[in-house]
Coordinates of C-alpha atoms and ligand atoms in Angstrom, one line a residue:
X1 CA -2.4 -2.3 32.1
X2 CA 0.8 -0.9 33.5
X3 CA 0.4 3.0 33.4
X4 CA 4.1 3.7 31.2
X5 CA 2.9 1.2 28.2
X6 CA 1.3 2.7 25.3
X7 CA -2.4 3.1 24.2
X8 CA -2.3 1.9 20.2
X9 CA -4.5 3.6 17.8
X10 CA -4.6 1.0 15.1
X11 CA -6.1 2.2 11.3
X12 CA -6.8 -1.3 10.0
X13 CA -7.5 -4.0 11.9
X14 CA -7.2 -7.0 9.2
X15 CA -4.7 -10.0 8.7
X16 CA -1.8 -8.4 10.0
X17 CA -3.0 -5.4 12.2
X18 CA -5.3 -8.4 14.3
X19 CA -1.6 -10.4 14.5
X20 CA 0.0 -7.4 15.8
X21 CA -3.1 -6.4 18.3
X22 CA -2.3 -9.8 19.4
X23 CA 1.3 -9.4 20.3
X24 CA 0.6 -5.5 21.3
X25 CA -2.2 -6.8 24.0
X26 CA -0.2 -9.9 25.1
X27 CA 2.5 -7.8 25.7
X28 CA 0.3 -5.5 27.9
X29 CA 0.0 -2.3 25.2
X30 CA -3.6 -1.2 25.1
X31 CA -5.3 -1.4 21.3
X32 CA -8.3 0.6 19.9
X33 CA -9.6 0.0 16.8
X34 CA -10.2 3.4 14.6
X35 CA -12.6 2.9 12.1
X36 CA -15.9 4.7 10.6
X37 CA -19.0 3.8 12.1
X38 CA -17.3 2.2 15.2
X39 CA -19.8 1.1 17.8
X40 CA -19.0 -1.6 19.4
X41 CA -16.5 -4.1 20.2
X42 CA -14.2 -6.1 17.3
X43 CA -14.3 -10.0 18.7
X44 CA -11.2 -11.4 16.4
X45 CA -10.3 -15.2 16.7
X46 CA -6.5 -16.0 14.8
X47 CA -5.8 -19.7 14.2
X48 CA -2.8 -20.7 14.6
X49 CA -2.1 -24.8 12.9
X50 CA -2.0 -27.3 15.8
X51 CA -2.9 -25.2 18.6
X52 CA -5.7 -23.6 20.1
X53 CA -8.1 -20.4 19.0
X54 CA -6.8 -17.3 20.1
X55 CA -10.0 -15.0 21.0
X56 CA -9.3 -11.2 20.5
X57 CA -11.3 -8.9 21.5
X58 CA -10.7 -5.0 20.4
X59 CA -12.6 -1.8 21.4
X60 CA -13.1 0.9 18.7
X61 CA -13.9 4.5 18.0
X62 CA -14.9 6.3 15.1
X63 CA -12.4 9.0 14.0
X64 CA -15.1 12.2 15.2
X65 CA -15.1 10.6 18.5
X66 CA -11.2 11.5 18.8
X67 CA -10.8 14.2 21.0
X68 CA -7.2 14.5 22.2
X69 CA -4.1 14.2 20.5
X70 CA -2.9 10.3 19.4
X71 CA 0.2 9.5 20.7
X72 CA 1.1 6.0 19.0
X73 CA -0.3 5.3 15.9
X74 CA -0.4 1.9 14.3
X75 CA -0.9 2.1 10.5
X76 CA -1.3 -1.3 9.3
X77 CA -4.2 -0.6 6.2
X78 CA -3.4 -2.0 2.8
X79 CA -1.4 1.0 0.9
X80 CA -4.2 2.3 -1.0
X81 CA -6.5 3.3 1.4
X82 CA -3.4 4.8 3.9
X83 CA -4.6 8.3 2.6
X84 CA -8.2 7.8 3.4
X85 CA -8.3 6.1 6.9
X86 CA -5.9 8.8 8.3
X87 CA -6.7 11.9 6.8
X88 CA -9.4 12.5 9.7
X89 CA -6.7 11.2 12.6
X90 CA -4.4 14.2 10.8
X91 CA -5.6 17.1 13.0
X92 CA -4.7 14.6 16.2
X93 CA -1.5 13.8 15.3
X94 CA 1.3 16.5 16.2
X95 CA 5.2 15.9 17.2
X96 CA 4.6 13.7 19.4
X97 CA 2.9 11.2 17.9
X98 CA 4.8 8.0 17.6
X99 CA 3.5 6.4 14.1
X100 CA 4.5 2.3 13.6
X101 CA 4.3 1.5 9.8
X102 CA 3.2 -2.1 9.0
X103 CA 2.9 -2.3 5.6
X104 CA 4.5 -3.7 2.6
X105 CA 6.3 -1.1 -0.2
X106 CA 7.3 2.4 1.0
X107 CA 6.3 5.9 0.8
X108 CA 2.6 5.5 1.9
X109 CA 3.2 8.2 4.3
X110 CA 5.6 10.5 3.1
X111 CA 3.3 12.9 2.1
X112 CA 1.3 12.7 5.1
X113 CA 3.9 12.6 8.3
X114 CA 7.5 13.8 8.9
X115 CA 9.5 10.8 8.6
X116 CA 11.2 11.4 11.8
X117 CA 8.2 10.2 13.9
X118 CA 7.4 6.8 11.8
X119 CA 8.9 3.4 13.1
X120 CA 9.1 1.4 10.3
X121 CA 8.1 -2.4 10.6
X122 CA 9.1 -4.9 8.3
X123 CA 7.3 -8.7 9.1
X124 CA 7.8 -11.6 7.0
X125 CA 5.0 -13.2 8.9
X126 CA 2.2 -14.3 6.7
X127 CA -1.7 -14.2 8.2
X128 CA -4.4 -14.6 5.9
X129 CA -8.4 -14.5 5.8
X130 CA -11.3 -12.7 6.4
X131 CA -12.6 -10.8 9.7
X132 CA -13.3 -12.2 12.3
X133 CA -10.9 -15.1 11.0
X134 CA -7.5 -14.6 10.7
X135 CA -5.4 -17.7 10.4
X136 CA -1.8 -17.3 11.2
X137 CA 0.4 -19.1 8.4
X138 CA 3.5 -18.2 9.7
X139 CA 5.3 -16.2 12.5
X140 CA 8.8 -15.5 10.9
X141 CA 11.0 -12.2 11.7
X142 CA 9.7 -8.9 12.1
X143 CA 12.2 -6.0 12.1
X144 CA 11.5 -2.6 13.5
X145 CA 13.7 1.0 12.5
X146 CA 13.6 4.1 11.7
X147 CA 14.9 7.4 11.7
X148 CA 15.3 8.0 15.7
X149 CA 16.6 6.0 18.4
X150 CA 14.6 2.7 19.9
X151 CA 11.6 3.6 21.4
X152 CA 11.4 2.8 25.0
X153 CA 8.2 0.5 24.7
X154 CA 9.9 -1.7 22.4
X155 CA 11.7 -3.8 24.7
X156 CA 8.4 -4.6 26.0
X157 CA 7.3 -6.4 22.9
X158 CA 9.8 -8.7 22.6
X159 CA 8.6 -11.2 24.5
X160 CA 5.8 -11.3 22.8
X161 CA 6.4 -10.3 19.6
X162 CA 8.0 -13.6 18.0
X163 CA 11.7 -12.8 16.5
X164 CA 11.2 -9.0 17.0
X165 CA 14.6 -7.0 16.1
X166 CA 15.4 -3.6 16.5
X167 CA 17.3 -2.7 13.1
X168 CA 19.5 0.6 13.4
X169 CA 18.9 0.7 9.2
X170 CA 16.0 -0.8 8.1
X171 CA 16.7 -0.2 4.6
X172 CA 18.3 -3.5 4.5
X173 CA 15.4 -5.6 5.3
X174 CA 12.8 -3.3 3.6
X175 CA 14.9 -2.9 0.6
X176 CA 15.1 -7.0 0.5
X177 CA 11.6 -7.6 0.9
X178 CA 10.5 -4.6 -1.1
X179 CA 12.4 -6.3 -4.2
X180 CA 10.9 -9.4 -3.3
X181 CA 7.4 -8.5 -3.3
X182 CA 8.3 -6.3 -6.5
X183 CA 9.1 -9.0 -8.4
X184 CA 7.2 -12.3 -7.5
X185 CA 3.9 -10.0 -6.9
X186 CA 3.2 -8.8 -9.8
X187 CA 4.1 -11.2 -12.3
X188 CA 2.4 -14.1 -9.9
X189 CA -0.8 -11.2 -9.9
X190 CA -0.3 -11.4 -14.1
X191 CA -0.1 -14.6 -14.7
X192 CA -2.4 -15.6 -12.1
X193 CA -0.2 -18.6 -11.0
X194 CA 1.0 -19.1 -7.2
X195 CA 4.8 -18.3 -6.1
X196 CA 6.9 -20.8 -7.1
X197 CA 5.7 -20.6 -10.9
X198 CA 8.4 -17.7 -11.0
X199 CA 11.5 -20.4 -10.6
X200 CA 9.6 -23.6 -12.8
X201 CA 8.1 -21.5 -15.4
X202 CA 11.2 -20.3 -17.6
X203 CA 9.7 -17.3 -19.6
X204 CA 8.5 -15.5 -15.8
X205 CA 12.2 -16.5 -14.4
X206 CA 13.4 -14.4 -17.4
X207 CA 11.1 -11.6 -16.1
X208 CA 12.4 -11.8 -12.4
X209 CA 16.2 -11.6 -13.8
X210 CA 15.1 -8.2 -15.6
X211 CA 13.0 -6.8 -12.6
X212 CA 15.7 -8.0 -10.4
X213 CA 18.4 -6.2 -12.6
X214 CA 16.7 -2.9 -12.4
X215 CA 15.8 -2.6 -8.7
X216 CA 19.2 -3.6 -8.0
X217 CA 20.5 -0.8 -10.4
X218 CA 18.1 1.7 -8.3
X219 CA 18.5 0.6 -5.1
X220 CA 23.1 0.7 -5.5
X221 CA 22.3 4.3 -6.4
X222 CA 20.7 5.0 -3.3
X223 CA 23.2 3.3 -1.6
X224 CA 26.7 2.0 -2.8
X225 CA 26.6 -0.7 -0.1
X226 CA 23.6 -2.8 -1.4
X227 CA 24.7 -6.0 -2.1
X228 CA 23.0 -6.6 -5.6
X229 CA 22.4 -10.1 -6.4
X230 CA 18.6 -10.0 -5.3
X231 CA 17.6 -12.8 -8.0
X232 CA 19.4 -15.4 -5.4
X233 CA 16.7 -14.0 -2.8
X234 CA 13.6 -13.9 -4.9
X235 CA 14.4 -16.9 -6.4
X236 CA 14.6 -18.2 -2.3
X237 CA 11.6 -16.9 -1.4
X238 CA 9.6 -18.1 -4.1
X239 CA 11.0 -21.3 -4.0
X240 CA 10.2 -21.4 -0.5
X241 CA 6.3 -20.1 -0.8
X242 CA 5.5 -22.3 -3.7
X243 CA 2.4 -23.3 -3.4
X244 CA 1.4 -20.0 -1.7
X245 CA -1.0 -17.1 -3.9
X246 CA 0.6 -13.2 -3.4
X247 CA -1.0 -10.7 -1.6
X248 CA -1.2 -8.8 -5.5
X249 CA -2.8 -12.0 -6.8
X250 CA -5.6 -12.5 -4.3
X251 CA -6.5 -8.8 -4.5
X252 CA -6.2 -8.9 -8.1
X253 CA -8.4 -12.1 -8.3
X254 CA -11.2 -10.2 -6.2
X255 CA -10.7 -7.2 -8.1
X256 CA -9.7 -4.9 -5.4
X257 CA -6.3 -2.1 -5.9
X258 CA -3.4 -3.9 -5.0
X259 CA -0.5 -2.5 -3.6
X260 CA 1.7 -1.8 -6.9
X261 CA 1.9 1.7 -6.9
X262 CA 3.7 1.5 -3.3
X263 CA 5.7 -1.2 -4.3
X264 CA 7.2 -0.5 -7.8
X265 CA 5.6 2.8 -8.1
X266 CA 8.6 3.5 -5.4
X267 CA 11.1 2.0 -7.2
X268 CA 10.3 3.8 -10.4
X269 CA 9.9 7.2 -8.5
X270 CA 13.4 6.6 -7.3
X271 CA 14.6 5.9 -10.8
X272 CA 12.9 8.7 -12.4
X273 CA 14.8 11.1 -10.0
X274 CA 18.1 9.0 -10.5
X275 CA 17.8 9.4 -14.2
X276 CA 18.0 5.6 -14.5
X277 CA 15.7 3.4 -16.8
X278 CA 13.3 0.7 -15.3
X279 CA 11.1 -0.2 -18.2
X280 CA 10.7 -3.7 -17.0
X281 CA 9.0 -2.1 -13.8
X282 CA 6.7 0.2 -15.7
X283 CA 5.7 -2.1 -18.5
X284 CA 4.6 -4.7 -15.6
X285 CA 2.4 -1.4 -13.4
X286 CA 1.4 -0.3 -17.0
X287 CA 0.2 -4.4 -17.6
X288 CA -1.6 -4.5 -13.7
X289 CA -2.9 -1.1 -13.8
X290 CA -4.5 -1.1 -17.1
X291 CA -8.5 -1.4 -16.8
X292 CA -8.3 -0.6 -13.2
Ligands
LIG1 N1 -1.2 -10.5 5.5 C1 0.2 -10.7 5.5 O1 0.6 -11.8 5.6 C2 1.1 -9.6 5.4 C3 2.5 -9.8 5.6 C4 3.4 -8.8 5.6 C5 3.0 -7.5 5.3 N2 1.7 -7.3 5.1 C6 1.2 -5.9 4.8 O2 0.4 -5.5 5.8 C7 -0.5 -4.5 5.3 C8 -1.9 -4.9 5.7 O3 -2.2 -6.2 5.0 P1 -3.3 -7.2 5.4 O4 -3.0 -8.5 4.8 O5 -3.5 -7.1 6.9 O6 -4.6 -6.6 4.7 P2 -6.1 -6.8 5.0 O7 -6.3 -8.1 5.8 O8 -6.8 -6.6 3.7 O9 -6.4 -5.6 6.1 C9 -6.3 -4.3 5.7 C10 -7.3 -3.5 6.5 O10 -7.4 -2.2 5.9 C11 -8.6 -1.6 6.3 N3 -9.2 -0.8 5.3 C12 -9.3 0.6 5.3 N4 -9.9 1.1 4.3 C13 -10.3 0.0 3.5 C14 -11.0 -0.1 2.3 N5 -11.5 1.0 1.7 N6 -11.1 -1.3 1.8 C15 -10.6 -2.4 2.4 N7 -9.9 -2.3 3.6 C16 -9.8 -1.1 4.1 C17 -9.5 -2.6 6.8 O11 -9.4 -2.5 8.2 P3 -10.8 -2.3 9.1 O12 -11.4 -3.7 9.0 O13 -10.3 -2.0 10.5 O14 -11.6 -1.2 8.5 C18 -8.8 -3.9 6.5 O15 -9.1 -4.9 7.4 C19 -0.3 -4.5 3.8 O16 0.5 -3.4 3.5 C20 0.4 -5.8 3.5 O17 1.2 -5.7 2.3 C21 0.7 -8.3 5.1

């Protein structure tokens, strides 16, 4: 490994923390696994339609076997469990700690690190299965930002890293896919029906319009310069993922937390301080959260 690249910790090394690991290695970045009651080695094999296995294989270490501070983080856990996989990394992370979010929804670590030190990533890849399977469904744009300039080991990824882009504000794509996954999520999860039930079925289109409506309200008083319109965009992406189950669904159909409260949780928190009303957002949380 050339000495200047970085050494990832990564806190979750599912669908898409194994398809970033990929990149990350092929790129030349080293990757440890942190996870409780590491021992030995994660072998990971991603399938990729048409061409052949790709073998992974990951070292790990248990979070008391830190000893020095971390200096890139990879967070790539499912929202609800940010909290508990890096509350014991916390006393190795200081200000210079470079942290890479890849995660859906926002504000999973605002209450945990500065913002300044986070590099947010935003993929519209889709990976799904089960460890030690991941199959790669598709490798679409992933955009990287944040608060400081680009870090210098990004260049290094892009190789790799299919349609990698440095965004100078990522609010733009976050923002789009954040609305996105706030509306065909969670009324897909509800009605337990796969994407493209949100533009055939006309009573859950009705639903998008309103959920659509109210982001867009929220999101114009953040900033004057969103566009609006998001309906056109859900409408596209659900069109275009069909036959496809959401990430909310499949948890939801397993019974595990989903990722609402990160997703339009944010969006309401960001209302509630805007004074503005989003009782199409809270009625559907209210409807997934109920009997949890
Ligand atoms: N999959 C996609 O196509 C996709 C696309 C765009 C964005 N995202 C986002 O990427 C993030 C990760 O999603 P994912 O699909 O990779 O999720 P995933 O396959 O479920 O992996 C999440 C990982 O979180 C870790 N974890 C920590 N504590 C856990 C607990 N108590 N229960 C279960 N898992 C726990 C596990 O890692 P260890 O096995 O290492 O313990 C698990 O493998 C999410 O925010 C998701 O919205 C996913």
């Amino acid at each position: 490994m050339t000495s200047s690249l970085p050494h990832w910790f990564l806190l979750g090394a599912g669908n898409m923390g194994t398809l970033a690991a990929w990149y990350l290695t092929r790129a030349g970045h080293g990757v440890t696994v942190v996870r409780s009651g590491a021992s030995s080695d994660l072998k990971k094999q991603l399938h990729r339609a048409g061409n052949p296995e790709l073998a992974l294989q990951l070292p790990t270490l248990a979070p008391e076997a830190i000893t020095g501070p971390v200096r890139h983080l990879l967070v790539a856990v499912k929202t609800p469990y940010t909290r508990s996989s890096l509350s014991p990394l916390l006393p190795w992370i200081n200000e210079e700690t470079q942290v890479l979010r890849l995660q859906n929804g926002l504000g999973a670590l605002d209450e945990l690190l500065p913002s300044g030190q986070v590099v947010e990533a935003v993929s519209t890849s889709a990976v799904k299965g089960q460890h030690p399977d991941h199959e790669i469904i598709a490798e679409n744009t992933t955009w990287m930002g944040g608060n400081g300039p680009q870090p210098d080991w990004f260049a290094s990824l892009t190789p790799h890293w299919p349609d990698l882009q440095w965004c100078d504000d990522i609010r733009e794509p976050q923002w789009k896919k954040l609305v996105a996954n706030a509306v065909i999520n969670p009324l897909t999860a509800l009605h337990d029906v796969p994407n493209g039930h949100i533009v055939s079925d006309p009573a859950l289109r009705d639903a998008a319009t309103r959920l659509c409506q109210e982001a867009d309200r929220v999101l114009q008083a953040l900033n004057p310069d969103w566009p609006g319109h998001s309906l056109d965009n859900v409408l596209a992406v659900a069109q275009a993922t069909a036959g496809n189950t959401s990430s909310m669904r499949a948890d939801r159909q397993r019974g595990a937390p989903t990722e609402i409260e990160a997703i339009n949780g944010w969006l309401v928190t960001q209302a509630n301080r805007l004074g503005i009303a989003v009782p199409a957002h809270l009625a559907i949380i209210a409807s997934l959260t109920r009997g949890q």
